[in-house]
PDB file of C-alpha atoms in Angstrom:
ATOM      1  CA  UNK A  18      72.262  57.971  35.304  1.00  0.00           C
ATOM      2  CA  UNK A  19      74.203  54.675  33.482  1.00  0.00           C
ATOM      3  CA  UNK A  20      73.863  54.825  29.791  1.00  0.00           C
ATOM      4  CA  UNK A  21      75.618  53.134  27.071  1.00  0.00           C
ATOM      5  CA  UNK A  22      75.665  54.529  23.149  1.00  0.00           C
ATOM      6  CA  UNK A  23      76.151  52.421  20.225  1.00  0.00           C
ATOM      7  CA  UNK A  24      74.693  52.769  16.694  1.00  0.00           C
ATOM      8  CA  UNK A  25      71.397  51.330  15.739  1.00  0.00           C
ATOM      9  CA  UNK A  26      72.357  50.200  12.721  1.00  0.00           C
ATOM     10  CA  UNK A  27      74.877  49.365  10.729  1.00  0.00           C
ATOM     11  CA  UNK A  28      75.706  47.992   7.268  1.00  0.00           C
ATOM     12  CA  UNK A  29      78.145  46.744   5.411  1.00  0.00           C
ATOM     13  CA  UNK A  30      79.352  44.554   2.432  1.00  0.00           C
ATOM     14  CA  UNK A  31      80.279  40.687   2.828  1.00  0.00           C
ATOM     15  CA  UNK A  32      83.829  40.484   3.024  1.00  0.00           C
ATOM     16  CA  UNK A  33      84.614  43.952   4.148  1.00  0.00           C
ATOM     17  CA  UNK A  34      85.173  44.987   7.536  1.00  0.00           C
ATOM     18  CA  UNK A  35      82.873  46.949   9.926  1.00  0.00           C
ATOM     19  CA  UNK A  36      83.281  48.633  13.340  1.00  0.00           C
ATOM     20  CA  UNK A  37      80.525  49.138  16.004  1.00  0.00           C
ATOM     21  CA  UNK A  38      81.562  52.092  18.402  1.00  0.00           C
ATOM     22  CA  UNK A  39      79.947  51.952  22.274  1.00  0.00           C
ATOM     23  CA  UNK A  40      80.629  55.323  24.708  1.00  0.00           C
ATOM     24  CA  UNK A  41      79.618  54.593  28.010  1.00  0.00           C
ATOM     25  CA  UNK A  42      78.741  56.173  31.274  1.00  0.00           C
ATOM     26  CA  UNK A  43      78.742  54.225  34.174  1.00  0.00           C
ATOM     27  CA  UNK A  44      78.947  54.439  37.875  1.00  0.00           C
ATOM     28  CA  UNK A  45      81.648  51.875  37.912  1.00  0.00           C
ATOM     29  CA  UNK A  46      83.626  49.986  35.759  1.00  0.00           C
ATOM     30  CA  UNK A  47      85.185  47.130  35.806  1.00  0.00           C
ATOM     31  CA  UNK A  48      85.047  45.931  32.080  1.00  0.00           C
ATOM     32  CA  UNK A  49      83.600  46.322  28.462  1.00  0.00           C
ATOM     33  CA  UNK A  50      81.962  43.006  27.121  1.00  0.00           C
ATOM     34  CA  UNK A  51      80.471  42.348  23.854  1.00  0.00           C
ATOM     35  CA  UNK A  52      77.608  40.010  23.050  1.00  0.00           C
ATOM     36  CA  UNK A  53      75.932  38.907  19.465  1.00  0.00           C
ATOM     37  CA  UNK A  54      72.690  38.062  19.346  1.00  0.00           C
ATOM     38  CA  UNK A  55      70.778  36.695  16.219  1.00  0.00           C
ATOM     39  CA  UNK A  56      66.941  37.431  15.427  1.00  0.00           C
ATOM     40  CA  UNK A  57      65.237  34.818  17.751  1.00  0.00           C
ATOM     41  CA  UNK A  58      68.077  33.804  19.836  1.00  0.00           C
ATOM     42  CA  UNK A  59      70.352  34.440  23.309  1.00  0.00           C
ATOM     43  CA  UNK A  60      72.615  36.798  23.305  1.00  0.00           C
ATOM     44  CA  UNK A  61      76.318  34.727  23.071  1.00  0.00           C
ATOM     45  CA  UNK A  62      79.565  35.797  24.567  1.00  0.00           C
ATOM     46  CA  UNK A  63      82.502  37.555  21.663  1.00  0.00           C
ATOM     47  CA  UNK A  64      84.676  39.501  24.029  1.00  0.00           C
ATOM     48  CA  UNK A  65      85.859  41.279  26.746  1.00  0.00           C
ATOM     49  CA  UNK A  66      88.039  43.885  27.728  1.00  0.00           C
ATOM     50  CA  UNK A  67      89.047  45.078  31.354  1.00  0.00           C
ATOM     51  CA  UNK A  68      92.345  46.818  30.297  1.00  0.00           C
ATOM     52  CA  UNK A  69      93.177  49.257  27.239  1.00  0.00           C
ATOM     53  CA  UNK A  70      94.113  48.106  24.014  1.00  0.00           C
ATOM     54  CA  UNK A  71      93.272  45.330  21.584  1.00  0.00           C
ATOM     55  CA  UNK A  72      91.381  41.908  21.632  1.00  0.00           C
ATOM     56  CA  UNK A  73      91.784  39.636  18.818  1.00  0.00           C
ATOM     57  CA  UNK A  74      89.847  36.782  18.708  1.00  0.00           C
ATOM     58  CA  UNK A  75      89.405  35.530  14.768  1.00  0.00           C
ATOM     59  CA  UNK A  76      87.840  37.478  12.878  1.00  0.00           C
ATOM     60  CA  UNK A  77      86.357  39.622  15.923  1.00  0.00           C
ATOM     61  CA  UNK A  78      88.451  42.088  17.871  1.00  0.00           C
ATOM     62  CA  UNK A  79      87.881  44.857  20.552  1.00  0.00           C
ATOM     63  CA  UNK A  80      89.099  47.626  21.705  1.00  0.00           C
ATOM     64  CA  UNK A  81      88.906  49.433  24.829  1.00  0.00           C
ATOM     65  CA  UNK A  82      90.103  53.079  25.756  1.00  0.00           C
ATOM     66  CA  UNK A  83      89.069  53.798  29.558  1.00  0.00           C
ATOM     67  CA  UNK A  84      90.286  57.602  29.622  1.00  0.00           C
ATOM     68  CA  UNK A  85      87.877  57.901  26.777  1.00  0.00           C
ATOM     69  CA  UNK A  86      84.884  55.538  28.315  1.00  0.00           C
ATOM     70  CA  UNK A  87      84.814  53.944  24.754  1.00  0.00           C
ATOM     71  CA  UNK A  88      85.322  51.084  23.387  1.00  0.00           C
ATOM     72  CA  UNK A  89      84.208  48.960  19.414  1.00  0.00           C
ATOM     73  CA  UNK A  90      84.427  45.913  18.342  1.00  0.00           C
ATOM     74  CA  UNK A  91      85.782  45.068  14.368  1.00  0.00           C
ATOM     75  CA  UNK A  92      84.188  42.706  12.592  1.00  0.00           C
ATOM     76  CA  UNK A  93      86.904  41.381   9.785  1.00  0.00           C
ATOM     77  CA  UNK A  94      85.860  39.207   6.847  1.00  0.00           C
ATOM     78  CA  UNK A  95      82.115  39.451   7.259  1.00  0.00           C
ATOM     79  CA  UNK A  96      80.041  37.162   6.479  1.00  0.00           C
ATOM     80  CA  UNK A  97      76.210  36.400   6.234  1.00  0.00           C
ATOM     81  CA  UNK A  98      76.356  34.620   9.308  1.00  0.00           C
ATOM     82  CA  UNK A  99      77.316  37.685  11.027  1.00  0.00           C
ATOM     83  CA  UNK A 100      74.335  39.264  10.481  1.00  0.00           C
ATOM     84  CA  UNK A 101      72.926  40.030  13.702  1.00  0.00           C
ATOM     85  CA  UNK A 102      72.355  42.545  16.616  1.00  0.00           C
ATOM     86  CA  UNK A 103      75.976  43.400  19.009  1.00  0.00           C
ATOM     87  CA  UNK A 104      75.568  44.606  22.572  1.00  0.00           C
ATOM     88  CA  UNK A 105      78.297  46.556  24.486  1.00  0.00           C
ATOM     89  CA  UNK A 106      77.617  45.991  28.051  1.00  0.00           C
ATOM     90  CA  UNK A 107      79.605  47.415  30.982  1.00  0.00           C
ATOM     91  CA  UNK A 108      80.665  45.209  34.481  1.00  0.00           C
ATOM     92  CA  UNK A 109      80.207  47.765  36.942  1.00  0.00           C
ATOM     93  CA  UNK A 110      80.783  46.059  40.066  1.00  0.00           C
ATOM     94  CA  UNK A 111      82.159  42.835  41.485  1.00  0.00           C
ATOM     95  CA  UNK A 112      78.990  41.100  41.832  1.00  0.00           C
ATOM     96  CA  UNK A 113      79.517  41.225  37.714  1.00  0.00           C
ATOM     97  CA  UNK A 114      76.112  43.087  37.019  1.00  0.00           C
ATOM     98  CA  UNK A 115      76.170  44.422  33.610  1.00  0.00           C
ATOM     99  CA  UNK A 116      74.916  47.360  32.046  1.00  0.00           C
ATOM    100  CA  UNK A 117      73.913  46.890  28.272  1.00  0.00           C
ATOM    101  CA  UNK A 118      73.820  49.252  25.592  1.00  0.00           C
ATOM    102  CA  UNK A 119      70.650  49.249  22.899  1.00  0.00           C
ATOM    103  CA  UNK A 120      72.503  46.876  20.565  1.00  0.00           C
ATOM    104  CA  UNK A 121      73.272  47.624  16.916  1.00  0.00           C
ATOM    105  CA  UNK A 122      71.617  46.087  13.938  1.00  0.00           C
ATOM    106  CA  UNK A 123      74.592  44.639  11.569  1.00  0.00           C
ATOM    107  CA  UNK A 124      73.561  44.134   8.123  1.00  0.00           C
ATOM    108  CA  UNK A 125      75.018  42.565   5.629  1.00  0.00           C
ATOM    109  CA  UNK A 126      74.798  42.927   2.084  1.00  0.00           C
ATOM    110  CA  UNK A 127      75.818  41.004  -0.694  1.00  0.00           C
TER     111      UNK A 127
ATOM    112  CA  UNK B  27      75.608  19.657  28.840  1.00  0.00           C
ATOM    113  CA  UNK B  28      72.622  21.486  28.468  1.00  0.00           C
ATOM    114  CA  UNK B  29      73.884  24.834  29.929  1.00  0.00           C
ATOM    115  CA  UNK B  30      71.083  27.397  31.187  1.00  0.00           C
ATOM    116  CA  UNK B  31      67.244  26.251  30.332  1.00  0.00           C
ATOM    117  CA  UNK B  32      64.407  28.403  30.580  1.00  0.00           C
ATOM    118  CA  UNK B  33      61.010  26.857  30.860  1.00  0.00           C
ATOM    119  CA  UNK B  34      58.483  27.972  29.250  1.00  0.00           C
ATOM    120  CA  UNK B  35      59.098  29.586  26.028  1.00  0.00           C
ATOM    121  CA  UNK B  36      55.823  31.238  25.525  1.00  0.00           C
ATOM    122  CA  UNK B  37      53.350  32.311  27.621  1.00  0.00           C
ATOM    123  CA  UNK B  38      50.071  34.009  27.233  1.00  0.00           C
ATOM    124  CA  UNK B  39      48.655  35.627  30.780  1.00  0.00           C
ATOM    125  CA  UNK B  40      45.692  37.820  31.277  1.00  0.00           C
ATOM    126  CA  UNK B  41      45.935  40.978  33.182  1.00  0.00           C
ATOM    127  CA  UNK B  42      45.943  40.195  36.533  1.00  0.00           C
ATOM    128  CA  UNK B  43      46.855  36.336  36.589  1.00  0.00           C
ATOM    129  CA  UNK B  44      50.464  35.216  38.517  1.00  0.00           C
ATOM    130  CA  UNK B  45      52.898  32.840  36.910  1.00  0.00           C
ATOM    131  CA  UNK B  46      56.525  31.734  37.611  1.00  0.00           C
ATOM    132  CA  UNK B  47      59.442  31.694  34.925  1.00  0.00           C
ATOM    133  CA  UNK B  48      62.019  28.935  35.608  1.00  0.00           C
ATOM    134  CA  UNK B  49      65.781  28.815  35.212  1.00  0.00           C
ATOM    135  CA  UNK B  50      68.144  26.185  35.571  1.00  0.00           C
ATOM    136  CA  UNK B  51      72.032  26.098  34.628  1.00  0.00           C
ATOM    137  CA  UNK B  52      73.847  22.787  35.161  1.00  0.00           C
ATOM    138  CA  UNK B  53      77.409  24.996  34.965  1.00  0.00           C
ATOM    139  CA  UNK B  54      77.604  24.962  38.886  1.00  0.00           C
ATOM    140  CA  UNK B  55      77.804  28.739  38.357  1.00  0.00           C
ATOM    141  CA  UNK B  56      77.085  31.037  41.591  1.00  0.00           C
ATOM    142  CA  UNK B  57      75.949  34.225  39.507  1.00  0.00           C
ATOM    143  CA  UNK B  58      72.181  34.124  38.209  1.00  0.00           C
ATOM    144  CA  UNK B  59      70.267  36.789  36.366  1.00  0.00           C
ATOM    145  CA  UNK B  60      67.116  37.377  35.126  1.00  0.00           C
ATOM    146  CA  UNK B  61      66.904  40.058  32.335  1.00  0.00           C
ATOM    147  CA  UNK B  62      64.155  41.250  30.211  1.00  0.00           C
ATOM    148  CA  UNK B  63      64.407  42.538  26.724  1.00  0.00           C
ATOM    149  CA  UNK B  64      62.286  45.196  24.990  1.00  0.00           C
ATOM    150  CA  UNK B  65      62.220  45.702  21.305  1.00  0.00           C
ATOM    151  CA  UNK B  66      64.844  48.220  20.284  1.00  0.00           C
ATOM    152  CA  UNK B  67      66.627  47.855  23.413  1.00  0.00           C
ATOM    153  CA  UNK B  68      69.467  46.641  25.340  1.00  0.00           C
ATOM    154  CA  UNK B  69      68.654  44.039  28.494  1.00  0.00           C
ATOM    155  CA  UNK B  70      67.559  45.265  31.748  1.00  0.00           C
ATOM    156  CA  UNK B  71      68.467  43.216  35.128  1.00  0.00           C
ATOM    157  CA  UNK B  72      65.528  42.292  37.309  1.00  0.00           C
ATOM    158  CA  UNK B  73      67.071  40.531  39.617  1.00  0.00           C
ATOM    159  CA  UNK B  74      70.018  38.622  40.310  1.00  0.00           C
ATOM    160  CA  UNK B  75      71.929  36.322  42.878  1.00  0.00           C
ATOM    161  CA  UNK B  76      75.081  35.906  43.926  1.00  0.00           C
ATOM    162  CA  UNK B  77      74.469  32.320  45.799  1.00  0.00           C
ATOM    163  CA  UNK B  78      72.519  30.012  46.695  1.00  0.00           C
ATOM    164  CA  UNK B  79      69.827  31.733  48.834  1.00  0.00           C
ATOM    165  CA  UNK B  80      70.956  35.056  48.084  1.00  0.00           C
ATOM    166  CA  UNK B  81      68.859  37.811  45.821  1.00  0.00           C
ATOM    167  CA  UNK B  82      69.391  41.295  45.135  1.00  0.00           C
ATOM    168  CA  UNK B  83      67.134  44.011  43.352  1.00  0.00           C
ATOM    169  CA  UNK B  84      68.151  44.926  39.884  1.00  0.00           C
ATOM    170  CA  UNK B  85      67.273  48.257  37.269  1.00  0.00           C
ATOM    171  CA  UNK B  86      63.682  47.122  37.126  1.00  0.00           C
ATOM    172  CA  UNK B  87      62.960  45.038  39.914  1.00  0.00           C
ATOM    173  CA  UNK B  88      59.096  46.548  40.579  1.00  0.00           C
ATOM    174  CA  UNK B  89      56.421  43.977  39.891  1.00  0.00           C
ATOM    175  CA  UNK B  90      58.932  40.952  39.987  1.00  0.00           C
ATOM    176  CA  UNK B  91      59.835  38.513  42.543  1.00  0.00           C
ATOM    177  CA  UNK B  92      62.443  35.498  42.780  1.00  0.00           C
ATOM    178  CA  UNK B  93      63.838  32.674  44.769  1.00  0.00           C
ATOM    179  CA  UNK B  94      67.146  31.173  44.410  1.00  0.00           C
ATOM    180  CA  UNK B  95      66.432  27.932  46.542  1.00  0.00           C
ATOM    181  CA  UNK B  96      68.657  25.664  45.364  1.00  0.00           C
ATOM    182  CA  UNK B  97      72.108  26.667  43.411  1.00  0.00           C
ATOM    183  CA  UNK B  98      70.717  25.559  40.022  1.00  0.00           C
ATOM    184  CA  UNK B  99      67.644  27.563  40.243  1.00  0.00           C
ATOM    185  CA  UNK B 100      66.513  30.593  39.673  1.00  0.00           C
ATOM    186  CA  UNK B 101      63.168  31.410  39.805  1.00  0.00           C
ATOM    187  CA  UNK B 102      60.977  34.555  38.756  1.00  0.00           C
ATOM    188  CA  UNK B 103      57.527  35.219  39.874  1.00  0.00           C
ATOM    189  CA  UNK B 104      54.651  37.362  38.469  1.00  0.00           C
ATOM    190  CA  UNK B 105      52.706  37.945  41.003  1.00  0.00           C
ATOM    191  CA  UNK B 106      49.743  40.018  38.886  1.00  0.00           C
ATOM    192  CA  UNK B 107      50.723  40.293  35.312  1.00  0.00           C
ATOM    193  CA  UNK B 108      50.221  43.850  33.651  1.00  0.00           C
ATOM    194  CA  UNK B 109      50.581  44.197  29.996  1.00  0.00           C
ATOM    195  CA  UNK B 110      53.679  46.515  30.544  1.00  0.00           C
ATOM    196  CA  UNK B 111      55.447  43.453  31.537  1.00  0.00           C
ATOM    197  CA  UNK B 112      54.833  41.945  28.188  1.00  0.00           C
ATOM    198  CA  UNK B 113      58.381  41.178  27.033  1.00  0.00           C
ATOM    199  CA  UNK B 114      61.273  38.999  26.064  1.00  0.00           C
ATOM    200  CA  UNK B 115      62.717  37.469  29.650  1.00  0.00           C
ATOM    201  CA  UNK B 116      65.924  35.575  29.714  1.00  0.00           C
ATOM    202  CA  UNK B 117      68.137  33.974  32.520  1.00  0.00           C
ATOM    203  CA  UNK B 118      71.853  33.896  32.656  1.00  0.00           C
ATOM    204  CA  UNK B 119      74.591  32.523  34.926  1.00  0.00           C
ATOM    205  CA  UNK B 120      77.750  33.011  35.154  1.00  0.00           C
ATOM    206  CA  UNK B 121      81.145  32.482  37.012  1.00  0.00           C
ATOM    207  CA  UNK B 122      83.063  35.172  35.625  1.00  0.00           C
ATOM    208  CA  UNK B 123      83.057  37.413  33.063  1.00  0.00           C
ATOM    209  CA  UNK B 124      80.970  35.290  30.692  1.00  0.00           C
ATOM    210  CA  UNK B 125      77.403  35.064  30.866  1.00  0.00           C
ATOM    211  CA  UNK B 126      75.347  32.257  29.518  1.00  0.00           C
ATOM    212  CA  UNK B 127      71.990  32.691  28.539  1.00  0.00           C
ATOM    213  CA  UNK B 128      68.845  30.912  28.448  1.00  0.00           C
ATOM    214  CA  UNK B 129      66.713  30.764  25.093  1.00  0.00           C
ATOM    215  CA  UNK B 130      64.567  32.958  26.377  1.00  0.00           C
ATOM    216  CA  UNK B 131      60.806  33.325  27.286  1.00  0.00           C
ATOM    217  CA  UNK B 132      58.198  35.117  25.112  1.00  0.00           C
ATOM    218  CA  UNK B 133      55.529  36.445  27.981  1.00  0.00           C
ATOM    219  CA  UNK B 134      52.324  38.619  26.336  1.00  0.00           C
ATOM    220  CA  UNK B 135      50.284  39.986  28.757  1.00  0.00           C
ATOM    221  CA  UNK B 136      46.573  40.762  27.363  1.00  0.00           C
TER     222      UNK B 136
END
């Protein structure tokens, strides 16, 4: 089967920096993306990565190693607002269907 | 630009009863999904399209029906609700590698 592994939870102290790991095992793979999602709301667009290497984008970057079906994305500077659930999902075909991981709680501490 | 709308956001159905979920993106986007979420979990695809008039089967299809008449809309149907199908739904479109996502609609099934 397709399965994706990330943490359930994480914390972490405003202002420090946090990482969220995702392994994945997929059929296909076209691409790692990475959503937030707060309590209540959509999941938004962060990132994605379709090569190896490093994203930066702000304060959020992510990484993708595709020998080692793994990928994490670093939070940097965290703040309250970050607070929230991040999915890793996987784009295993053209038609751009993803495959999401179980998300992982971020919270933030004072 | 209101960018994907779900209508409605709550719903409360009795076992048995048949209702339809509505999407509609204004992004001109050929991509539509409908997803459901389940506490502690990651999304699951229903169903998608890849065009106007075009549907496809997703991870959890069974119990589900849609319609993708028009290229802004994306329908899914309930055609006898079961209280398994109680859940978070949301739509999505997308052109590409980002998906945008509806607010979401909170069905209970009693």
């Amino acid at each position: 089967g397709q399965s994706l592994e990330q943490p359930s939870e994480v914390t972490a102290v405003e202002g420090a920096i946090v990482q969220i790991n995702c392994t994945y095992q997929t059929s296909g793979f076209y691409g790692l993306s990475w959503y937030q999602q707060h309590d209540g709301g959509a999941p938004t667009f962060l990132s994605y990565n379709a090569l190896d290497g490093l994203e930066e984008t702000g304060r959020f970057s992510s990484f993708l190693s595709r020998s080692d079906s793994y990928g994490y994305l670093l939070l940097q500077e965290l703040q309250m607002k970050d607070s929230a659930s991040y999915f890793c999902a996987v784009k295993t075909d053209s038609n751009y269907q993803l495959i999401w991981g179980a998300g992982t709680k971020l919270i933030i501490k004072p | 630009n209101a960018g994907v709308t779900q209508t409605p956001k709550f719903r409360v159905l009795k076992t048995g009863q048949s209702m339809t979920l509505l999407c509609a993106q204004d992004m001109n986007h050929e991509y539509m999904y409908w997803y459901r979420q389940d506490p502690g979990m990651g999304l699951r695809l229903i169903h998608y399209s890849v065009g106007e008039g075009t549907t496809a089967k997703g991870e959890v299809p069974d119990g589900y029906n849609v319609s993708r008449l028009k290229k802004q809309n994306f329908l899914l149907g309930l055609e006898s609700a079961a209280p398994s199908q109680t859940s978070v739904y949301f739509c999505a479109s997308s052109k590409g590698i980002e998906a945008f996502f509806g607010q979401g609609t909170r069905l209970t099934v009693v």
